[in-house]
Tab-separated table of C-alpha atoms in Angstrom:
chain	number	residue	atom	x	y	z
A	26	UNK	CA	8.480	11.153	13.253
A	27	UNK	CA	5.907	13.866	13.813
A	28	UNK	CA	2.606	13.647	11.968
A	29	UNK	CA	3.468	16.813	10.026
A	30	UNK	CA	6.739	15.238	8.848
A	31	UNK	CA	4.913	12.152	7.603
A	32	UNK	CA	2.360	14.332	5.800
A	33	UNK	CA	5.168	16.221	4.061
A	34	UNK	CA	6.840	12.972	3.020
A	35	UNK	CA	3.540	11.677	1.618
A	36	UNK	CA	3.110	14.844	-0.459
A	37	UNK	CA	6.659	14.497	-1.811
A	38	UNK	CA	5.970	10.872	-2.729
A	39	UNK	CA	2.761	11.841	-4.538
A	40	UNK	CA	4.585	14.415	-6.649
A	41	UNK	CA	7.360	11.996	-7.589
A	42	UNK	CA	4.870	9.219	-8.282
A	43	UNK	CA	2.772	11.232	-10.701
A	44	UNK	CA	5.932	12.443	-12.431
A	45	UNK	CA	7.078	8.844	-12.934
A	46	UNK	CA	3.691	7.772	-14.319
A	47	UNK	CA	3.524	10.788	-16.619
A	48	UNK	CA	7.043	10.195	-17.968
A	49	UNK	CA	6.485	6.447	-18.377
A	50	UNK	CA	3.131	6.922	-20.092
A	51	UNK	CA	1.572	4.169	-17.973
A	52	UNK	CA	0.739	3.279	-14.403
A	53	UNK	CA	-2.065	3.079	-11.866
A	54	UNK	CA	-2.014	6.574	-10.475
A	55	UNK	CA	-5.484	6.632	-8.879
A	56	UNK	CA	-4.860	3.715	-6.541
A	57	UNK	CA	-1.350	4.956	-5.865
A	58	UNK	CA	-2.676	8.280	-4.611
A	59	UNK	CA	-5.072	6.482	-2.253
A	60	UNK	CA	-2.424	4.227	-0.708
A	61	UNK	CA	0.544	6.602	-0.377
A	62	UNK	CA	-0.323	7.914	3.103
A	63	UNK	CA	-0.407	4.334	4.382
A	64	UNK	CA	2.935	3.522	2.754
A	65	UNK	CA	4.574	6.671	4.111
A	66	UNK	CA	3.445	5.892	7.655
A	67	UNK	CA	4.650	2.309	7.381
A	68	UNK	CA	8.092	2.973	5.934
A	69	UNK	CA	8.971	6.176	7.779
A	70	UNK	CA	7.483	5.489	11.202
A	71	UNK	CA	6.253	1.958	11.851
A	72	UNK	CA	8.280	-0.723	10.077
A	73	UNK	CA	11.460	-2.009	11.698
A	74	UNK	CA	13.697	-2.164	8.624
A	75	UNK	CA	17.312	-1.628	7.593
A	76	UNK	CA	17.701	-0.324	3.996
A	77	UNK	CA	21.366	-1.344	3.939
A	78	UNK	CA	20.358	-4.864	5.038
A	79	UNK	CA	17.078	-5.544	3.193
A	80	UNK	CA	17.090	-9.217	4.231
A	81	UNK	CA	17.871	-8.649	7.907
A	82	UNK	CA	16.178	-11.562	9.729
A	83	UNK	CA	14.614	-9.284	12.345
A	84	UNK	CA	12.998	-6.934	9.838
A	85	UNK	CA	9.255	-6.462	9.780
A	86	UNK	CA	7.631	-7.849	6.650
A	87	UNK	CA	5.441	-5.802	4.321
A	88	UNK	CA	3.504	-7.151	1.335
A	89	UNK	CA	1.887	-4.855	-1.227
A	90	UNK	CA	-0.800	-7.243	-2.387
A	91	UNK	CA	-2.322	-4.629	-4.718
A	92	UNK	CA	0.837	-4.908	-6.779
A	93	UNK	CA	-0.397	-2.743	-9.643
A	94	UNK	CA	0.428	0.289	-7.471
A	95	UNK	CA	4.094	-0.674	-7.607
A	96	UNK	CA	5.274	2.788	-8.651
A	97	UNK	CA	4.216	4.217	-5.291
A	98	UNK	CA	6.155	1.470	-3.524
A	99	UNK	CA	9.248	2.149	-5.665
A	100	UNK	CA	9.172	5.847	-4.806
A	101	UNK	CA	8.856	5.001	-1.103
A	102	UNK	CA	11.731	2.518	-1.310
A	103	UNK	CA	13.874	5.144	-3.032
A	104	UNK	CA	13.035	7.818	-0.462
A	105	UNK	CA	13.831	5.331	2.311
A	106	UNK	CA	17.196	4.383	0.819
A	107	UNK	CA	16.596	0.888	-0.570
A	108	UNK	CA	17.203	1.897	-4.195
A	109	UNK	CA	18.769	5.010	-5.798
A	110	UNK	CA	16.350	7.909	-6.137
A	111	UNK	CA	17.366	8.546	-9.754
A	112	UNK	CA	16.326	4.991	-10.652
A	113	UNK	CA	12.666	6.039	-10.445
A	114	UNK	CA	13.095	7.659	-13.858
A	115	UNK	CA	13.556	4.153	-15.336
A	116	UNK	CA	10.052	3.013	-14.300
A	117	UNK	CA	8.640	0.703	-17.017
A	118	UNK	CA	11.589	1.360	-19.327
A	119	UNK	CA	13.271	-1.507	-21.236
A	120	UNK	CA	15.587	-3.553	-18.981
A	121	UNK	CA	14.507	-1.635	-15.861
A	122	UNK	CA	13.996	-3.676	-12.709
A	123	UNK	CA	11.121	-1.340	-11.820
A	124	UNK	CA	8.359	-3.228	-13.577
A	125	UNK	CA	4.625	-2.637	-13.437
A	126	UNK	CA	4.413	-5.110	-10.543
A	127	UNK	CA	7.052	-5.533	-7.814
A	128	UNK	CA	9.623	-8.315	-8.128
A	129	UNK	CA	11.411	-9.550	-5.001
A	130	UNK	CA	14.212	-11.058	-7.088
A	131	UNK	CA	15.133	-7.663	-8.535
A	132	UNK	CA	14.160	-4.888	-6.133
A	133	UNK	CA	15.622	-4.677	-2.606
A	134	UNK	CA	12.905	-4.221	-0.001
A	135	UNK	CA	10.240	-6.124	-1.924
A	136	UNK	CA	9.278	-9.198	0.107
A	137	UNK	CA	7.318	-11.143	-2.515
A	138	UNK	CA	6.145	-10.802	-6.105
A	139	UNK	CA	2.588	-9.525	-6.401
A	140	UNK	CA	0.300	-8.706	-9.273
A	141	UNK	CA	-2.298	-11.457	-9.561
A	142	UNK	CA	-4.768	-10.285	-6.941
A	143	UNK	CA	-5.634	-12.391	-3.928
A	144	UNK	CA	-2.114	-13.738	-3.420
A	145	UNK	CA	-0.496	-11.234	-1.062
A	146	UNK	CA	-2.584	-11.896	2.018
A	147	UNK	CA	-2.119	-15.696	1.874
A	148	UNK	CA	1.651	-15.138	1.580
A	149	UNK	CA	1.569	-12.698	4.513
A	150	UNK	CA	-0.298	-15.279	6.608
A	151	UNK	CA	2.524	-17.700	5.832
A	152	UNK	CA	5.106	-15.128	6.921
A	153	UNK	CA	3.286	-14.488	10.188
A	154	UNK	CA	2.892	-18.202	10.855
A	155	UNK	CA	6.597	-18.731	10.150
A	156	UNK	CA	7.415	-16.107	12.782
A	157	UNK	CA	5.301	-17.996	15.308
A	158	UNK	CA	6.963	-21.310	14.487
A	159	UNK	CA	10.471	-19.868	14.782
A	160	UNK	CA	9.766	-17.590	17.766
A	161	UNK	CA	10.750	-14.570	15.695
A	162	UNK	CA	9.611	-11.106	16.760
A	163	UNK	CA	8.908	-9.493	13.412
A	164	UNK	CA	5.453	-8.201	12.517
A	165	UNK	CA	3.857	-8.738	9.110
A	166	UNK	CA	1.767	-6.099	7.346
A	167	UNK	CA	-0.125	-6.464	4.080
A	168	UNK	CA	-2.132	-3.971	2.015
A	169	UNK	CA	-4.916	-5.208	-0.234
A	170	UNK	CA	-7.338	-3.302	-2.419
A	171	UNK	CA	-11.033	-3.426	-1.625
A	172	UNK	CA	-11.865	-4.865	-5.048
A	173	UNK	CA	-9.202	-7.464	-4.415
A	174	UNK	CA	-11.170	-8.644	-1.399
A	175	UNK	CA	-13.583	-10.273	-3.836
A	176	UNK	CA	-10.964	-13.016	-4.262
A	177	UNK	CA	-11.844	-16.183	-2.335
A	178	UNK	CA	-8.200	-16.862	-1.494
A	179	UNK	CA	-8.252	-13.840	0.828
A	180	UNK	CA	-11.106	-15.245	2.881
A	181	UNK	CA	-9.382	-18.611	3.199
A	182	UNK	CA	-6.333	-16.725	4.475
A	183	UNK	CA	-8.497	-14.744	6.897
A	184	UNK	CA	-9.890	-17.988	8.328
A	185	UNK	CA	-6.392	-19.467	8.654
A	186	UNK	CA	-5.019	-16.369	10.398
A	187	UNK	CA	-7.760	-16.566	13.016
A	188	UNK	CA	-7.264	-20.303	13.475
A	189	UNK	CA	-3.514	-19.832	14.003
A	190	UNK	CA	-4.076	-16.830	16.328
A	191	UNK	CA	-1.723	-14.627	14.301
A	192	UNK	CA	-1.628	-11.537	16.492
A	193	UNK	CA	1.570	-10.599	14.631
A	194	UNK	CA	-0.366	-9.895	11.414
A	195	UNK	CA	-1.964	-6.626	10.297
A	196	UNK	CA	-4.125	-6.453	7.191
A	197	UNK	CA	-4.825	-2.998	5.744
A	198	UNK	CA	-7.664	-2.773	3.220
A	199	UNK	CA	-7.307	0.269	0.955
A	200	UNK	CA	-11.050	0.941	0.778
A	201	UNK	CA	-11.169	3.571	-1.982
A	202	UNK	CA	-14.488	2.187	-3.286
A	203	UNK	CA	-13.322	1.794	-6.890
A	204	UNK	CA	-11.656	-0.928	-8.922
A	205	UNK	CA	-10.767	-1.296	-12.581
A	206	UNK	CA	-13.706	-0.198	-14.684
A	207	UNK	CA	-16.361	0.317	-12.026
A	208	UNK	CA	-17.122	1.111	-8.427
A	209	UNK	CA	-17.015	-1.660	-5.853
A	210	UNK	CA	-20.760	-1.323	-5.289
A	211	UNK	CA	-21.451	-1.954	-8.984
A	212	UNK	CA	-19.284	-5.057	-9.208
A	213	UNK	CA	-19.390	-7.452	-6.260
A	214	UNK	CA	-19.904	-5.355	-3.176
A	215	UNK	CA	-18.156	-7.075	-0.284
A	216	UNK	CA	-18.435	-3.988	1.920
A	217	UNK	CA	-18.929	-3.373	4.767
A	218	UNK	CA	-15.781	-5.202	5.768
A	219	UNK	CA	-15.835	-4.784	9.543
A	220	UNK	CA	-18.661	-7.213	10.412
A	221	UNK	CA	-17.286	-9.852	8.044
A	222	UNK	CA	-13.766	-9.749	9.495
A	223	UNK	CA	-15.108	-9.689	13.043
A	224	UNK	CA	-17.258	-12.730	12.261
A	225	UNK	CA	-14.054	-14.572	11.338
A	226	UNK	CA	-12.477	-13.688	14.692
A	227	UNK	CA	-10.398	-10.661	13.709
A	228	UNK	CA	-10.037	-7.378	15.544
A	229	UNK	CA	-11.028	-4.516	13.222
A	230	UNK	CA	-10.270	-0.794	13.249
A	231	UNK	CA	-11.844	1.666	10.811
A	232	UNK	CA	-9.982	4.861	9.966
A	233	UNK	CA	-9.671	7.664	7.465
A	234	UNK	CA	-6.831	6.162	5.457
A	235	UNK	CA	-5.727	9.542	4.138
A	236	UNK	CA	-5.420	11.095	7.629
A	237	UNK	CA	-1.976	10.499	9.086
A	238	UNK	CA	-3.156	11.168	12.649
A	239	UNK	CA	-5.498	8.173	12.378
A	240	UNK	CA	-3.157	5.942	10.359
A	241	UNK	CA	-0.207	5.883	12.750
A	242	UNK	CA	-1.968	4.703	15.944
A	243	UNK	CA	-3.935	2.106	13.974
A	244	UNK	CA	-0.734	0.641	12.518
A	245	UNK	CA	0.933	0.625	15.939
A	246	UNK	CA	-1.958	-1.185	17.623
A	247	UNK	CA	-1.219	-4.608	19.083
A	248	UNK	CA	-3.883	-6.946	20.414
A	249	UNK	CA	-4.369	-10.637	20.932
A	250	UNK	CA	-5.845	-11.405	17.502
A	251	UNK	CA	-5.101	-10.724	13.826
A	252	UNK	CA	-5.807	-7.046	13.183
A	253	UNK	CA	-7.547	-5.571	10.140
A	254	UNK	CA	-7.487	-1.846	9.409
A	255	UNK	CA	-10.288	-0.767	7.080
A	256	UNK	CA	-8.729	2.383	5.626
A	257	UNK	CA	-11.391	4.560	4.012
A	258	UNK	CA	-9.485	6.380	1.280
A	259	UNK	CA	-10.114	8.341	-1.895
A	260	UNK	CA	-8.931	7.126	-5.277
A	261	UNK	CA	-6.802	9.903	-6.732
A	262	UNK	CA	-6.505	11.555	-3.301
A	263	UNK	CA	-4.981	15.039	-3.336
A	264	UNK	CA	-5.719	15.784	-6.997
A	265	UNK	CA	-9.139	17.339	-7.619
A	266	UNK	CA	-9.843	16.033	-11.122
A	267	UNK	CA	-8.710	12.483	-10.239
A	268	UNK	CA	-10.437	12.018	-6.903
A	269	UNK	CA	-13.145	9.348	-6.853
A	270	UNK	CA	-13.040	8.956	-10.646
A	271	UNK	CA	-12.982	5.357	-11.859
A	272	UNK	CA	-11.272	6.266	-15.142
A	273	UNK	CA	-8.146	7.234	-13.200
A	274	UNK	CA	-7.502	3.624	-12.222
A	275	UNK	CA	-4.829	3.487	-14.911
A	276	UNK	CA	-5.308	6.669	-16.948
A	277	UNK	CA	-2.195	8.763	-17.690
A	278	UNK	CA	-2.374	12.556	-17.276
A	279	UNK	CA	-1.854	14.879	-20.220
A	280	UNK	CA	0.790	17.591	-19.938
A	281	UNK	CA	-1.807	20.093	-18.767
A	282	UNK	CA	-3.262	17.649	-16.228
A	283	UNK	CA	0.205	16.736	-14.984
A	284	UNK	CA	1.086	20.381	-14.392
A	285	UNK	CA	-2.233	20.998	-12.644
A	286	UNK	CA	-1.714	17.974	-10.408
A	287	UNK	CA	1.758	19.164	-9.388
A	288	UNK	CA	0.372	22.623	-8.668
A	289	UNK	CA	-2.380	21.245	-6.455
A	290	UNK	CA	0.014	18.996	-4.575
A	291	UNK	CA	2.399	21.911	-4.066
A	292	UNK	CA	-0.412	24.133	-2.752
A	293	UNK	CA	-0.983	21.536	-0.027
A	294	UNK	CA	2.446	22.217	1.447
């Protein structure tokens, strides 16, 4: 796909995501806005996947470790054909399979359950190692939040990936600088990430994670070591009153804010 096509898809996903959060009365819209460009590039350009065969053995694996942004993943899966588009309207409703965190036993295209932070990267390391052991050709991608990188389990996984020489693994850190309740710098500031990952033997690329022209080549990069993409993003990206505001981690827009957000996202077309 052309970069302009991916940008249009990302805008469409943002509009549908904020609609779903508004109608459900709950969600994590700020972090969803920051990660949507990355998800759009993965699912519509990079990942080797078959929506009609979600368990195809040759598929690339993707793990959304920051599972609280599940709504964005559901919208992407619907747009890509894994689930019906009209099912998005059931997000967080009673008996819906579209819960607040993704469930691999219920939703086609979800590789593993996530929610408790610090679990997705260790699982992704296991997937990449399994590919090595079985001589499979799939690539494994995982997105973590930057606040999530405070979890010690991630650094154990980072050490293991380097030890096992998992050049079939790409970690993307959604570095939007905010977590629940505070900025990263006010909590336990593990940034900058690049020197730390490089010290553990990883190759690291830093990009603007809301710029599709930088996202695509970074995701397509292949080297001889595990690869980390530090994606500098904006929480609430694309919506003026949400951007870089910690209270929009899981705040729900009012009717007026919802309409303003849709207007701003439409103006970007």
